[in-house]
Amino acid sequence: GHVNSSLILFPYSPTVNFINHGSKEKANAEIVWSSYPYHKGEWLNLSLEEMKELQKTGIMFDIVAIKDIGLGEEVLLYYGKDWEDSWNEHIEDWTTAEHEQDGMMHKNVTDTLGVHLNQRSNSDSIILTVEEQKIQPYPPYLETVCRFKPPAEKCQDENNDYCTIRWSLSMNEIHDNLCDVISRSSIDGNDWYFARMNITNSTSNETTRYHVEFLP
């Protein structure tokens, strides 16, 4: 995409999975319109409405090396100054803040991206409960998600209000559900979480409230 264009290109070649942003100095490749016969350069003169009617592939571009790229070396494109400035601004704003009497304390949550749980500090590995978030709220772009597969059989407690159950492992993202962490307790150095979530059965449209005990 470009700020002066109403058209967004969506590359779907598997090659794009191996390309990343690099600074102007580190970039070793660039994008050029393809010289391949199947590239329909005349489409670039069409209006957006005419382009929408085509409903097929036609515009193509090539990734061309501007430096020698060694075996196993990452392919880097310079996305441009506007993109770079926007990314740096996003990183700077990606903070949580805690008001204290002595001022404002900031924590940059991107510091833990890609860091294994065992290598994080204790404060970074803790998931805040609903009550703790009243004092130290998460920023609006973060939400708590629990990966939980509901049991096949119906489960109800004595109060006929919610189902209390132990967590079982699921690797499927389809089982990610918005949840509220009710409580947290430490047992043998591990944090156990008690979470609440409402899950609606897509077949019966019936909603069940689950209370689930998690060990991350």
Short mmCIF file of C-alpha atoms in Angstrom, two decimals:
data_model
loop_
_atom_site.label_atom_id
_atom_site.label_comp_id
_atom_site.label_asym_id
_atom_site.label_seq_id
_atom_site.Cartn_x
_atom_site.Cartn_y
_atom_site.Cartn_z
CA GLY A 1 0.00 0.00 0.00
CA HIS A 2 0.94 3.64 -0.41
CA VAL A 3 -0.49 6.78 1.15
CA ASN A 4 -1.17 8.21 -2.33
CA SER A 5 -2.79 5.07 -3.72
CA SER A 6 -6.27 3.61 -3.24
CA LEU A 7 -5.00 0.17 -4.29
CA ILE A 8 -3.41 -2.32 -1.87
CA LEU A 9 -1.37 -5.19 -3.30
CA PHE A 10 -1.64 -8.50 -1.47
CA PRO A 11 1.31 -10.73 -2.38
CA TYR A 12 0.53 -14.41 -1.82
CA SER A 13 3.67 -16.12 -3.11
CA PRO A 14 5.34 -18.23 -0.37
CA THR A 15 8.49 -16.23 -1.10
CA VAL A 16 7.15 -13.25 0.88
CA ASN A 17 7.38 -15.31 4.09
CA PHE A 18 11.17 -15.04 3.89
CA ILE A 19 11.36 -11.26 3.43
CA ASN A 20 11.60 -8.70 6.22
CA HIS A 21 12.19 -4.99 6.69
CA GLY A 22 15.73 -3.76 6.73
CA SER A 23 17.11 -0.26 7.18
CA LYS A 24 18.13 1.71 4.12
CA GLU A 25 21.73 0.68 4.75
CA LYS A 26 21.01 -3.03 5.35
CA ALA A 27 18.43 -3.62 2.58
CA ASN A 28 19.69 -6.12 -0.01
CA ALA A 29 16.65 -6.31 -2.32
CA GLU A 30 14.02 -4.09 -3.90
CA ILE A 31 10.59 -4.39 -5.54
CA VAL A 32 10.19 -3.77 -9.29
CA TRP A 33 7.27 -4.38 -11.63
CA SER A 34 7.64 -7.83 -13.13
CA SER A 35 9.04 -8.39 -16.60
CA TYR A 36 7.20 -11.73 -16.69
CA PRO A 37 4.77 -12.02 -19.67
CA TYR A 38 1.80 -12.66 -17.36
CA HIS A 39 2.18 -9.25 -15.67
CA LYS A 40 -0.61 -7.00 -16.96
CA GLY A 41 0.96 -3.57 -16.64
CA GLU A 42 -1.97 -1.94 -18.45
CA TRP A 43 -4.15 -2.67 -15.41
CA LEU A 44 -2.32 0.11 -13.56
CA ASN A 45 -4.18 2.61 -15.77
CA LEU A 46 -7.59 1.30 -14.72
CA SER A 47 -9.81 2.94 -12.13
CA LEU A 48 -10.33 1.26 -8.79
CA GLU A 49 -13.89 0.28 -9.76
CA GLU A 50 -12.66 -1.29 -13.01
CA MET A 51 -9.94 -3.14 -11.10
CA LYS A 52 -12.50 -4.57 -8.66
CA GLU A 53 -14.45 -6.11 -11.54
CA LEU A 54 -11.49 -8.18 -12.75
CA GLN A 55 -11.51 -10.71 -9.88
CA LYS A 56 -8.32 -12.44 -10.99
CA THR A 57 -4.55 -12.28 -10.76
CA GLY A 58 -2.74 -9.98 -13.16
CA ILE A 59 -0.46 -7.45 -11.46
CA MET A 60 2.92 -8.93 -10.56
CA PHE A 61 6.18 -7.64 -9.15
CA ASP A 62 9.63 -9.13 -8.72
CA ILE A 63 12.01 -9.08 -5.77
CA VAL A 64 15.41 -8.16 -7.19
CA ALA A 65 18.69 -8.39 -5.31
CA ILE A 66 20.66 -5.13 -5.13
CA LYS A 67 23.55 -6.76 -3.27
CA ASP A 68 25.05 -10.23 -3.13
CA ILE A 69 22.86 -12.38 -0.84
CA GLY A 70 24.57 -15.39 0.68
CA LEU A 71 23.06 -18.82 1.33
CA GLY A 72 20.89 -18.60 4.47
CA GLU A 73 21.08 -14.79 4.58
CA GLU A 74 17.81 -12.97 5.23
CA VAL A 75 16.25 -11.02 2.36
CA LEU A 76 15.65 -7.43 3.51
CA LEU A 77 13.53 -4.75 1.86
CA TYR A 78 13.50 -1.13 2.89
CA TYR A 79 9.80 -0.45 3.53
CA GLY A 80 10.32 3.30 3.46
CA LYS A 81 10.68 6.13 5.97
CA ASP A 82 6.93 6.47 6.59
CA TRP A 83 6.64 2.80 7.56
CA GLU A 84 9.77 2.96 9.69
CA ASP A 85 8.57 6.08 11.54
CA SER A 86 5.14 4.52 12.15
CA TRP A 87 6.70 1.31 13.49
CA ASN A 88 9.00 3.20 15.86
CA GLU A 89 6.04 5.26 17.09
CA HIS A 90 4.03 2.06 17.66
CA ILE A 91 6.85 0.52 19.71
CA GLU A 92 7.22 3.68 21.78
CA ASP A 93 3.49 3.79 22.54
CA TRP A 94 3.24 0.07 23.34
CA THR A 95 3.46 0.62 27.07
CA THR A 96 1.46 0.09 30.18
CA ALA A 97 1.50 2.74 32.85
CA GLU A 98 1.04 2.55 36.58
CA HIS A 99 0.26 5.73 38.49
CA GLU A 100 2.19 6.08 41.71
CA GLN A 101 2.56 8.89 44.21
CA ASP A 102 6.09 9.60 43.01
CA GLY A 103 5.09 9.84 39.36
CA MET A 104 4.52 7.53 36.43
CA MET A 105 6.13 4.12 35.95
CA HIS A 106 6.19 2.72 32.39
CA LYS A 107 6.69 -0.86 31.30
CA ASN A 108 7.38 -1.67 27.65
CA VAL A 109 5.62 -4.98 27.01
CA THR A 110 7.49 -5.55 23.73
CA ASP A 111 10.58 -6.29 25.82
CA THR A 112 9.17 -9.79 26.43
CA LEU A 113 8.03 -10.60 22.88
CA GLY A 114 9.67 -13.84 21.80
CA VAL A 115 11.26 -14.32 25.25
CA HIS A 116 10.66 -17.73 26.82
CA LEU A 117 8.52 -17.67 29.95
CA ASN A 118 11.36 -19.04 32.10
CA GLN A 119 13.65 -16.17 31.04
CA ARG A 120 11.23 -13.38 31.92
CA SER A 121 11.24 -11.50 35.18
CA ASN A 122 8.53 -12.41 37.68
CA SER A 123 6.50 -9.27 36.96
CA ASP A 124 6.53 -9.96 33.21
CA SER A 125 5.31 -13.56 33.56
CA ILE A 126 2.35 -12.75 35.82
CA ILE A 127 -1.10 -12.38 34.28
CA LEU A 128 -3.14 -9.80 36.19
CA THR A 129 -6.48 -10.67 37.73
CA VAL A 130 -9.63 -8.61 37.19
CA GLU A 131 -9.18 -6.92 40.58
CA GLU A 132 -5.49 -6.14 39.93
CA GLN A 133 -6.38 -4.57 36.58
CA LYS A 134 -8.58 -2.03 38.37
CA ILE A 135 -5.35 -0.59 39.83
CA GLN A 136 -2.98 -1.48 36.98
CA PRO A 137 -5.10 -1.78 33.82
CA TYR A 138 -3.81 -3.31 30.63
CA PRO A 139 -3.68 -0.94 27.60
CA PRO A 140 -6.75 -1.08 25.32
CA TYR A 141 -4.93 -3.10 22.64
CA LEU A 142 -4.32 -6.06 24.98
CA GLU A 143 -6.86 -8.65 26.05
CA THR A 144 -6.71 -11.85 28.08
CA VAL A 145 -7.29 -15.04 26.09
CA CYS A 146 -7.51 -18.59 27.49
CA ARG A 147 -7.02 -21.65 25.28
CA PHE A 148 -9.65 -24.08 26.49
CA LYS A 149 -11.60 -26.88 24.83
CA PRO A 150 -15.00 -27.36 26.49
CA PRO A 151 -15.79 -30.94 27.58
CA ALA A 152 -18.12 -32.98 25.41
CA GLU A 153 -20.42 -33.76 28.32
CA LYS A 154 -22.48 -31.09 30.02
CA CYS A 155 -21.09 -29.91 33.35
CA GLN A 156 -22.99 -27.93 35.95
CA ASP A 157 -22.25 -27.18 39.61
CA GLU A 158 -24.58 -27.30 42.59
CA ASN A 159 -25.58 -23.64 42.16
CA ASN A 160 -26.60 -24.28 38.54
CA ASP A 161 -24.57 -21.20 37.66
CA TYR A 162 -21.28 -22.26 36.14
CA CYS A 163 -19.14 -25.26 35.31
CA THR A 164 -15.91 -25.68 37.30
CA ILE A 165 -13.34 -27.84 35.55
CA ARG A 166 -9.59 -28.47 35.27
CA TRP A 167 -7.81 -27.32 32.11
CA SER A 168 -6.76 -29.89 29.48
CA LEU A 169 -4.16 -29.20 26.79
CA SER A 170 -5.32 -27.97 23.38
CA MET A 171 -3.00 -26.85 20.56
CA ASN A 172 -5.82 -25.59 18.35
CA GLU A 173 -6.28 -21.81 18.13
CA ILE A 174 -9.99 -22.36 17.54
CA HIS A 175 -10.22 -22.96 21.29
CA ASP A 176 -8.93 -19.45 22.14
CA ASN A 177 -11.60 -17.65 24.18
CA LEU A 178 -11.76 -14.25 25.81
CA CYS A 179 -11.56 -14.76 29.56
CA ASP A 180 -11.27 -13.00 32.91
CA VAL A 181 -8.61 -14.10 35.40
CA ILE A 182 -10.38 -14.33 38.77
CA SER A 183 -7.51 -15.42 40.99
CA ARG A 184 -3.88 -16.54 40.98
CA SER A 185 -1.98 -18.72 43.43
CA SER A 186 1.62 -19.94 43.55
CA ILE A 187 2.27 -23.66 44.15
CA ASP A 188 5.83 -25.03 44.09
CA GLY A 189 7.02 -21.97 42.18
CA ASN A 190 4.32 -22.22 39.48
CA ASP A 191 1.45 -19.77 39.05
CA TRP A 192 -2.01 -21.36 38.89
CA TYR A 193 -4.84 -19.30 37.44
CA PHE A 194 -8.57 -19.50 37.97
CA ALA A 195 -10.31 -18.00 34.93
CA ARG A 196 -13.89 -17.35 33.90
CA MET A 197 -15.19 -17.45 30.34
CA ASN A 198 -18.50 -17.70 28.50
CA ILE A 199 -18.53 -20.13 25.57
CA THR A 200 -21.43 -20.40 23.13
CA ASN A 201 -22.11 -23.71 21.42
CA SER A 202 -22.25 -22.99 17.67
CA THR A 203 -24.81 -25.79 17.13
CA SER A 204 -27.26 -25.27 19.99
CA ASN A 205 -26.46 -21.55 20.47
CA GLU A 206 -26.41 -22.29 24.20
CA THR A 207 -23.92 -20.32 26.31
CA THR A 208 -22.12 -21.98 29.22
CA ARG A 209 -20.08 -20.12 31.83
CA TYR A 210 -16.91 -22.02 32.72
CA HIS A 211 -14.58 -21.54 35.68
CA VAL A 212 -11.30 -23.15 34.66
CA GLU A 213 -8.08 -23.76 36.56
CA PHE A 214 -4.99 -23.11 34.40
CA LEU A 215 -1.28 -23.75 34.82
CA PRO A 216 0.67 -21.79 32.15
#
